[in-house]
Amino acid sequence: AVRPDGTSEAFMTIYNKLFAEGVRTRVEFLAPASIKGTIYLVVGDDVYFWQPGLLQPLKISGQQKIFGDASIAEAAGIQFSGKYAVKNKQEERLDGREALKLALAATSEKVAIAKVTLWLDKKELKPMQAILHAVSGEPLKKTLYTKYAKLKDDEYAEEIVVEDLLFKNFKTTIQISDVKVQELPDELFDPTRLGK
């Protein structure tokens, strides 16, 4: 939907389920009408795309933009743990707060973002900001983790701002609301079941 100020918004449901090989994520668009029913499925390092009218899902890059400047990597949540090795670590102040600045390199060529510079809150070790780099090292995007919320004992990023560093002044805000815990069928996360 396009707001009066010319900006756009979309609504989606994000499903996560733990499988033997790790968490699988399904992103399903509810609005606007032009992309309603579009589904992105993340299985390991593979990303599948399906929309009404396609006979079978397509395998795509994790850097594919799904709305605004947000790629499936940002919408599904970048998995820093297990996917990256720490190449350098230093202490630094960020926005007046004590932070740990980490230089991360992907441990597999299949990971959507090859290099990440990540700032963590020094006390709570929560992401504050990340710069996502191309293989060449060129900065592509900045992600700001602006709000956190809790669900029982779990804390999650409630608001993330994605800024395109190649095309200045392009920003996308991802806001997470209405978080639930429920049993989800495995079929929702099976790429062979998309569209069936």
GROMACS .gro file of C-alpha atoms in nm:
model
  196
    1ALA     CA    1   0.000   0.000   0.000
    2VAL     CA    2   0.120   0.355  -0.075
    3ARG     CA    3   0.083   0.612   0.202
    4PRO     CA    4  -0.008   0.980   0.139
    5ASP     CA    5   0.360   1.078   0.177
    6GLY     CA    6   0.454   0.851  -0.115
    7THR     CA    7   0.616   0.578   0.093
    8SER     CA    8   0.505   0.216   0.064
    9GLU     CA    9   0.420  -0.048   0.320
   10ALA     CA   10   0.369  -0.420   0.311
   11PHE     CA   11   0.242  -0.673   0.562
   12MET     CA   12   0.378  -1.023   0.601
   13THR     CA   13   0.373  -1.322   0.832
   14ILE     CA   14   0.707  -1.477   0.924
   15TYR     CA   15   0.709  -1.839   1.043
   16ASN     CA   16   1.012  -2.005   1.206
   17LYS     CA   17   1.048  -2.372   1.296
   18LEU     CA   18   1.344  -2.569   1.429
   19PHE     CA   19   1.440  -2.872   1.218
   20ALA     CA   20   1.728  -3.116   1.265
   21GLU     CA   21   1.954  -2.906   1.039
   22GLY     CA   22   1.853  -2.573   1.196
   23VAL     CA   23   1.577  -2.313   1.180
   24ARG     CA   24   1.370  -2.289   0.861
   25THR     CA   25   1.190  -1.962   0.787
   26ARG     CA   26   0.882  -1.890   0.575
   27VAL     CA   27   0.792  -1.530   0.481
   28GLU     CA   28   0.439  -1.490   0.341
   29PHE     CA   29   0.305  -1.158   0.210
   30LEU     CA   30  -0.048  -1.052   0.308
   31ALA     CA   31  -0.052  -0.705   0.141
   32PRO     CA   32  -0.036  -0.510  -0.086
   33ALA     CA   33  -0.258  -0.696  -0.332
   34SER     CA   34   0.014  -0.694  -0.601
   35ILE     CA   35   0.233  -0.932  -0.397
   36LYS     CA   36  -0.027  -1.101  -0.175
   37GLY     CA   37   0.037  -1.475  -0.151
   38THR     CA   38   0.406  -1.445  -0.240
   39ILE     CA   39   0.617  -1.682  -0.029
   40TYR     CA   40   0.989  -1.695   0.045
   41LEU     CA   41   1.122  -2.007   0.213
   42VAL     CA   42   1.468  -2.027   0.373
   43VAL     CA   43   1.602  -2.380   0.417
   44GLY     CA   44   1.963  -2.378   0.535
   45ASP     CA   45   2.153  -2.158   0.289
   46ASP     CA   46   1.891  -2.207   0.015
   47VAL     CA   47   1.611  -1.958  -0.054
   48TYR     CA   48   1.297  -2.049  -0.252
   49PHE     CA   49   1.049  -1.805  -0.405
   50TRP     CA   50   0.691  -1.883  -0.505
   51GLN     CA   51   0.395  -1.668  -0.603
   52PRO     CA   52   0.046  -1.752  -0.730
   53GLY     CA   53   0.069  -1.858  -1.095
   54LEU     CA   54   0.409  -2.029  -1.068
   55LEU     CA   55   0.403  -2.402  -1.132
   56GLN     CA   56   0.700  -2.460  -0.902
   57PRO     CA   57   0.918  -2.251  -0.672
   58LEU     CA   58   1.234  -2.079  -0.797
   59LYS     CA   59   1.566  -2.089  -0.614
   60ILE     CA   60   1.693  -1.735  -0.560
   61SER     CA   61   1.974  -1.542  -0.392
   62GLY     CA   62   1.941  -1.445  -0.027
   63GLN     CA   63   2.031  -1.090  -0.135
   64GLN     CA   64   1.717  -1.064  -0.353
   65LYS     CA   65   1.516  -0.762  -0.237
   66ILE     CA   66   1.168  -0.864  -0.129
   67PHE     CA   67   1.029  -0.521  -0.038
   68GLY     CA   68   1.193  -0.180  -0.031
   69ASP     CA   69   1.559  -0.229   0.056
   70ALA     CA   70   1.499  -0.536   0.272
   71SER     CA   71   1.622  -0.866   0.135
   72ILE     CA   72   1.509  -1.206   0.255
   73ALA     CA   73   1.824  -1.206   0.473
   74GLU     CA   74   1.702  -0.906   0.676
   75ALA     CA   75   1.334  -1.008   0.684
   76ALA     CA   76   1.407  -1.365   0.791
   77GLY     CA   77   1.679  -1.252   1.031
   78ILE     CA   78   2.051  -1.276   0.962
   79GLN     CA   79   2.189  -1.583   1.140
   80PHE     CA   80   2.523  -1.459   1.274
   81SER     CA   81   2.582  -1.766   1.490
   82GLY     CA   82   2.734  -2.062   1.306
   83LYS     CA   83   2.738  -1.886   0.967
   84TYR     CA   84   3.026  -1.646   1.031
   85ALA     CA   85   3.378  -1.657   1.173
   86VAL     CA   86   3.513  -1.363   1.377
   87LYS     CA   87   3.816  -1.218   1.196
   88ASN     CA   88   3.872  -0.917   1.420
   89LYS     CA   89   3.731  -0.780   1.747
   90GLN     CA   90   3.771  -0.441   1.914
   91GLU     CA   91   3.595  -0.218   2.164
   92GLU     CA   92   3.434   0.099   2.036
   93ARG     CA   93   3.171   0.355   2.137
   94LEU     CA   94   2.861   0.365   1.918
   95ASP     CA   95   2.598   0.634   1.979
   96GLY     CA   96   2.745   0.694   2.325
   97ARG     CA   97   2.726   0.327   2.425
   98GLU     CA   98   3.008   0.080   2.487
   99ALA     CA   99   3.015  -0.170   2.203
  100LEU     CA  100   3.209  -0.463   2.064
  101LYS     CA  101   3.291  -0.422   1.695
  102LEU     CA  102   3.330  -0.755   1.515
  103ALA     CA  103   3.455  -0.819   1.162
  104LEU     CA  104   3.277  -1.134   1.043
  105ALA     CA  105   3.339  -1.348   0.735
  106ALA     CA  106   3.092  -1.607   0.605
  107THR     CA  107   3.203  -1.967   0.654
  108SER     CA  108   3.033  -2.077   0.329
  109GLU     CA  109   3.007  -1.927  -0.019
  110LYS     CA  110   2.633  -1.996  -0.010
  111VAL     CA  111   2.570  -1.742   0.270
  112ALA     CA  112   2.390  -1.439   0.121
  113ILE     CA  113   2.616  -1.176   0.281
  114ALA     CA  114   2.990  -1.250   0.249
  115LYS     CA  115   3.120  -1.005   0.513
  116VAL     CA  116   2.958  -0.823   0.803
  117THR     CA  117   3.082  -0.557   1.043
  118LEU     CA  118   2.869  -0.602   1.356
  119TRP     CA  119   2.843  -0.381   1.664
  120LEU     CA  120   2.713  -0.553   1.979
  121ASP     CA  121   2.607  -0.386   2.302
  122LYS     CA  122   2.904  -0.469   2.528
  123LYS     CA  123   2.693  -0.560   2.833
  124GLU     CA  124   2.398  -0.742   2.677
  125LEU     CA  125   2.570  -0.865   2.356
  126LYS     CA  126   2.267  -0.762   2.148
  127PRO     CA  127   2.320  -0.640   1.789
  128MET     CA  128   2.308  -0.260   1.767
  129GLN     CA  129   2.419  -0.206   1.408
  130ALA     CA  130   2.559  -0.403   1.116
  131ILE     CA  131   2.721  -0.309   0.788
  132LEU     CA  132   2.667  -0.574   0.519
  133HIS     CA  133   2.950  -0.599   0.267
  134ALA     CA  134   2.992  -0.752  -0.078
  135VAL     CA  135   3.267  -1.011  -0.137
  136SER     CA  136   3.488  -0.722  -0.252
  137GLY     CA  137   3.439  -0.555   0.086
  138GLU     CA  138   3.222  -0.274  -0.054
  139PRO     CA  139   2.952  -0.171   0.200
  140LEU     CA  140   2.607  -0.251   0.063
  141LYS     CA  141   2.366  -0.189   0.350
  142LYS     CA  142   2.348  -0.070   0.706
  143THR     CA  143   2.102  -0.233   0.945
  144LEU     CA  144   2.011  -0.062   1.272
  145TYR     CA  145   1.850  -0.268   1.549
  146THR     CA  146   1.646   0.015   1.698
  147LYS     CA  147   1.402  -0.164   1.934
  148TYR     CA  148   1.396  -0.492   2.122
  149ALA     CA  149   1.104  -0.675   2.281
  150LYS     CA  150   1.056  -0.989   2.492
  151LEU     CA  151   0.844  -1.299   2.453
  152LYS     CA  152   0.869  -1.492   2.779
  153ASP     CA  153   1.246  -1.545   2.819
  154ASP     CA  154   1.333  -1.476   2.455
  155GLU     CA  155   1.439  -1.133   2.334
  156TYR     CA  156   1.405  -1.035   1.970
  157ALA     CA  157   1.460  -0.730   1.749
  158GLU     CA  158   1.121  -0.561   1.728
  159GLU     CA  159   1.232  -0.291   1.484
  160ILE     CA  160   1.512  -0.298   1.225
  161VAL     CA  161   1.596  -0.012   0.989
  162VAL     CA  162   1.768  -0.113   0.664
  163GLU     CA  163   1.956   0.162   0.481
  164ASP     CA  164   2.084   0.114   0.126
  165LEU     CA  165   2.442   0.247   0.113
  166LEU     CA  166   2.461   0.234  -0.268
  167PHE     CA  167   2.148   0.444  -0.322
  168LYS     CA  168   2.150   0.707  -0.047
  169ASN     CA  169   1.828   0.805   0.131
  170PHE     CA  170   1.666   0.467   0.061
  171LYS     CA  171   1.546   0.321   0.393
  172THR     CA  172   1.317   0.036   0.489
  173THR     CA  173   1.182  -0.019   0.841
  174ILE     CA  174   1.087  -0.371   0.949
  175GLN     CA  175   0.853  -0.379   1.249
  176ILE     CA  176   0.768  -0.708   1.419
  177SER     CA  177   0.432  -0.728   1.596
  178ASP     CA  178   0.188  -0.989   1.725
  179VAL     CA  179   0.443  -1.262   1.803
  180LYS     CA  180   0.297  -1.606   1.886
  181VAL     CA  181   0.427  -1.950   1.980
  182GLN     CA  182   0.233  -2.235   1.821
  183GLU     CA  183   0.282  -2.573   1.656
  184LEU     CA  184   0.339  -2.544   1.280
  185PRO     CA  185   0.316  -2.834   1.033
  186ASP     CA  186   0.640  -2.937   0.860
  187GLU     CA  187   0.465  -2.898   0.521
  188LEU     CA  188   0.475  -2.518   0.560
  189PHE     CA  189   0.856  -2.537   0.535
  190ASP     CA  190   0.884  -2.793   0.254
  191PRO     CA  191   0.987  -2.631  -0.078
  192THR     CA  192   0.827  -2.918  -0.275
  193ARG     CA  193   0.489  -2.829  -0.118
  194LEU     CA  194   0.488  -2.463  -0.222
  195GLY     CA  195   0.182  -2.388  -0.432
  196LYS     CA  196   0.018  -2.723  -0.360
   0.00000   0.00000   0.00000
